[in-house]
């Protein structure tokens, strides 16, 4: 497995900053049918209660909730496609990140602050206050420097590891669909 060093990752920040800020595209869709499994799909349905249909988010639960149930503010994960391409050197390893929607879109805190709503396909989502910082599996898949990178000041500023979102209005998301900010 080839991984990038922290200086190599930092050198790629300018490319991440070139992400579209108003209208982007869905580049990859991944569902996790069971723990440790990844399936690349052409489209998904997002549901206000169940999150990404076909994904194990609801049944897997979460260690971040008192009762171990799925965290309702972490239904959907999005990651910037440029950041993922930088971190996952081998394109075949990009689905391993575990994020369901990989988008060519600026997910930085300045562009998409907590509470921001956006359309993606025919669905509407809202940026969650839950931080997405990576985990031990992220280190195993992409290396310790990737974990350090996503948690640097610039990594957190750009939400390089991605964001969590809540489904406000269910709908369908297909590869190539538009993601765009909604005006409050």
Short mmCIF file of C-alpha atoms in Angstrom, two decimals:
data_model
loop_
_atom_site.label_atom_id
_atom_site.label_comp_id
_atom_site.label_asym_id
_atom_site.label_seq_id
_atom_site.Cartn_x
_atom_site.Cartn_y
_atom_site.Cartn_z
CA UNK A 1 0.00 0.00 0.00
CA UNK A 2 1.39 3.37 -1.02
CA UNK A 3 0.73 6.29 1.32
CA UNK A 4 1.69 9.94 1.17
CA UNK A 5 3.85 11.73 3.70
CA UNK A 6 2.56 14.71 5.65
CA UNK A 7 4.60 17.17 3.53
CA UNK A 8 3.17 15.59 0.34
CA UNK A 9 -0.35 15.90 1.72
CA UNK A 10 0.16 19.53 2.78
CA UNK A 11 1.49 20.26 -0.72
CA UNK A 12 -1.89 19.16 -2.12
CA UNK A 13 -3.96 21.68 -0.16
CA UNK A 14 -4.14 24.17 -3.04
CA UNK A 15 -5.88 21.57 -5.22
CA UNK A 16 -8.48 20.96 -2.49
CA UNK A 17 -9.02 24.73 -2.22
CA UNK A 18 -9.89 24.81 -5.96
CA UNK A 19 -13.08 22.81 -5.30
CA UNK A 20 -16.30 24.43 -6.55
CA UNK A 21 -18.00 26.53 -3.87
CA UNK A 22 -21.56 26.92 -5.15
CA UNK A 23 -22.30 23.93 -7.40
CA UNK A 24 -20.35 20.69 -7.48
CA UNK A 25 -20.86 17.10 -8.57
CA UNK A 26 -21.23 13.68 -7.03
CA UNK A 27 -18.10 11.72 -8.02
CA UNK A 28 -18.49 8.44 -6.09
CA UNK A 29 -21.25 6.75 -4.10
CA UNK A 30 -20.43 4.03 -1.59
CA UNK A 31 -22.71 2.01 0.67
CA UNK A 32 -21.59 -0.17 3.54
CA UNK A 33 -23.99 -3.13 3.54
CA UNK A 34 -22.25 -4.60 6.61
CA UNK A 35 -19.34 -3.67 8.87
CA UNK A 36 -16.12 -3.72 6.82
CA UNK A 37 -17.89 -4.06 3.46
CA UNK A 38 -18.01 -1.45 0.69
CA UNK A 39 -20.14 -1.42 -2.42
CA UNK A 40 -19.75 1.24 -5.13
CA UNK A 41 -23.15 2.07 -6.61
CA UNK A 42 -24.58 4.32 -9.33
CA UNK A 43 -27.35 5.78 -7.15
CA UNK A 44 -28.77 5.73 -3.62
CA UNK A 45 -31.94 6.76 -1.86
CA UNK A 46 -31.62 9.02 1.18
CA UNK A 47 -34.29 8.79 3.87
CA UNK A 48 -35.04 11.13 6.79
CA UNK A 49 -35.12 8.22 9.26
CA UNK A 50 -32.94 5.51 7.74
CA UNK A 51 -30.17 7.64 6.22
CA UNK A 52 -28.62 6.00 3.15
CA UNK A 53 -30.81 3.06 2.15
CA UNK A 54 -28.66 -0.07 1.85
CA UNK A 55 -26.03 1.26 4.26
CA UNK A 56 -25.54 -0.31 7.71
CA UNK A 57 -25.45 3.06 9.56
CA UNK A 58 -28.80 2.46 11.28
CA UNK A 59 -28.23 -1.17 12.28
CA UNK A 60 -24.53 -0.80 13.15
CA UNK A 61 -25.17 1.76 15.86
CA UNK A 62 -22.60 4.11 17.35
CA UNK A 63 -20.25 4.22 20.31
CA UNK A 64 -20.91 7.98 20.51
CA UNK A 65 -24.49 7.60 21.74
CA UNK A 66 -25.38 6.63 25.32
CA UNK A 67 -27.54 3.69 24.23
CA UNK A 68 -25.32 2.54 21.34
CA UNK A 69 -27.99 3.42 18.75
CA UNK A 70 -27.14 5.06 15.44
CA UNK A 71 -26.19 8.70 15.93
CA UNK A 72 -29.02 10.74 14.39
CA UNK A 73 -26.68 13.62 13.54
CA UNK A 74 -24.34 11.35 11.59
CA UNK A 75 -26.69 9.80 9.02
CA UNK A 76 -24.65 10.60 5.93
CA UNK A 77 -20.94 11.27 5.43
CA UNK A 78 -19.52 13.34 2.61
CA UNK A 79 -15.90 13.77 1.62
CA UNK A 80 -14.27 16.08 -0.87
CA UNK A 81 -13.19 14.12 -3.97
CA UNK A 82 -9.96 16.11 -4.34
CA UNK A 83 -9.00 15.45 -0.71
CA UNK A 84 -9.76 11.76 -1.09
CA UNK A 85 -7.73 11.52 -4.30
CA UNK A 86 -4.81 13.11 -2.47
CA UNK A 87 -5.07 10.80 0.55
CA UNK A 88 -5.97 7.53 -1.22
CA UNK A 89 -3.13 7.22 -3.72
CA UNK A 90 -4.67 4.14 -5.36
CA UNK A 91 -8.14 4.95 -6.81
CA UNK A 92 -9.23 1.40 -5.95
CA UNK A 93 -8.81 2.25 -2.25
CA UNK A 94 -11.05 5.36 -2.23
CA UNK A 95 -14.19 3.48 -1.22
CA UNK A 96 -12.39 2.33 1.93
CA UNK A 97 -12.72 5.82 3.43
CA UNK A 98 -16.21 4.80 4.50
CA UNK A 99 -17.91 7.99 3.36
CA UNK A 100 -21.05 7.45 1.32
CA UNK A 101 -20.95 10.51 -0.91
CA UNK A 102 -17.71 11.70 -2.48
CA UNK A 103 -18.22 15.12 -4.03
CA UNK A 104 -16.23 17.67 -5.97
CA UNK A 105 -17.42 20.51 -3.75
CA UNK A 106 -15.98 22.81 -1.08
CA UNK A 107 -16.90 21.26 2.28
CA UNK A 108 -14.83 23.70 4.33
CA UNK A 109 -16.28 25.24 7.47
CA UNK A 110 -16.20 28.67 5.83
CA UNK A 111 -18.20 27.43 2.84
CA UNK A 112 -20.49 24.95 4.62
CA UNK A 113 -20.81 25.90 8.30
CA UNK A 114 -22.81 23.77 10.72
CA UNK A 115 -26.52 24.13 9.94
CA UNK A 116 -25.99 24.87 6.25
CA UNK A 117 -28.48 23.19 3.99
CA UNK A 118 -27.67 21.88 0.56
CA UNK A 119 -29.32 19.95 -2.20
CA UNK A 120 -27.74 16.84 -3.60
CA UNK A 121 -29.63 15.04 -6.31
CA UNK A 122 -33.29 15.35 -5.26
CA UNK A 123 -32.50 15.31 -1.50
CA UNK A 124 -31.85 18.12 0.96
CA UNK A 125 -29.28 17.67 3.73
CA UNK A 126 -28.00 19.79 6.61
CA UNK A 127 -24.41 19.96 7.87
CA UNK A 128 -24.17 18.32 11.29
CA UNK A 129 -22.31 19.75 14.28
CA UNK A 130 -20.55 16.38 14.76
CA UNK A 131 -16.89 16.62 13.73
CA UNK A 132 -15.51 14.01 11.31
CA UNK A 133 -11.89 13.45 12.31
CA UNK A 134 -10.95 9.93 11.27
CA UNK A 135 -10.31 6.79 13.29
CA UNK A 136 -7.93 3.86 13.70
CA UNK A 137 -9.32 2.28 10.52
CA UNK A 138 -8.51 5.46 8.59
CA UNK A 139 -4.89 5.17 9.79
CA UNK A 140 -4.75 1.49 8.75
CA UNK A 141 -6.08 2.29 5.29
CA UNK A 142 -4.21 5.51 4.50
CA UNK A 143 -1.36 5.83 7.01
CA UNK A 144 -0.59 7.82 10.14
CA UNK A 145 0.38 10.92 8.14
CA UNK A 146 -3.10 10.98 6.55
CA UNK A 147 -4.63 11.04 10.04
CA UNK A 148 -2.23 13.80 11.09
CA UNK A 149 -3.09 15.75 7.93
CA UNK A 150 -6.86 15.70 8.41
CA UNK A 151 -6.36 16.99 11.96
CA UNK A 152 -3.91 19.79 11.13
CA UNK A 153 -5.22 23.34 11.32
CA UNK A 154 -5.71 23.48 7.54
CA UNK A 155 -7.16 19.96 7.50
CA UNK A 156 -9.81 20.92 10.04
CA UNK A 157 -10.44 24.27 8.30
CA UNK A 158 -11.13 22.51 4.99
CA UNK A 159 -12.92 19.54 6.59
CA UNK A 160 -10.48 17.32 4.70
CA UNK A 161 -11.79 14.21 6.46
CA UNK A 162 -15.30 15.20 5.43
CA UNK A 163 -18.53 16.17 7.12
CA UNK A 164 -21.53 14.48 8.66
CA UNK A 165 -24.98 15.48 7.45
CA UNK A 166 -28.60 14.88 8.36
CA UNK A 167 -31.28 14.12 5.77
CA UNK A 168 -33.89 16.91 5.85
CA UNK A 169 -35.80 15.86 2.73
CA UNK A 170 -35.33 12.37 1.34
CA UNK A 171 -34.54 11.79 -2.31
CA UNK A 172 -32.29 10.07 -4.80
CA UNK A 173 -28.62 10.79 -5.48
CA UNK A 174 -26.94 9.58 -8.68
CA UNK A 175 -23.38 9.76 -9.94
CA UNK A 176 -22.89 13.10 -11.67
CA UNK A 177 -25.74 14.78 -9.78
CA UNK A 178 -25.31 18.36 -8.62
CA UNK A 179 -24.60 19.37 -5.05
CA UNK A 180 -25.37 23.01 -4.29
CA UNK A 181 -25.89 25.32 -1.34
CA UNK A 182 -29.42 26.39 -0.50
CA UNK A 183 -30.12 29.98 0.38
CA UNK A 184 -31.67 30.24 3.87
#
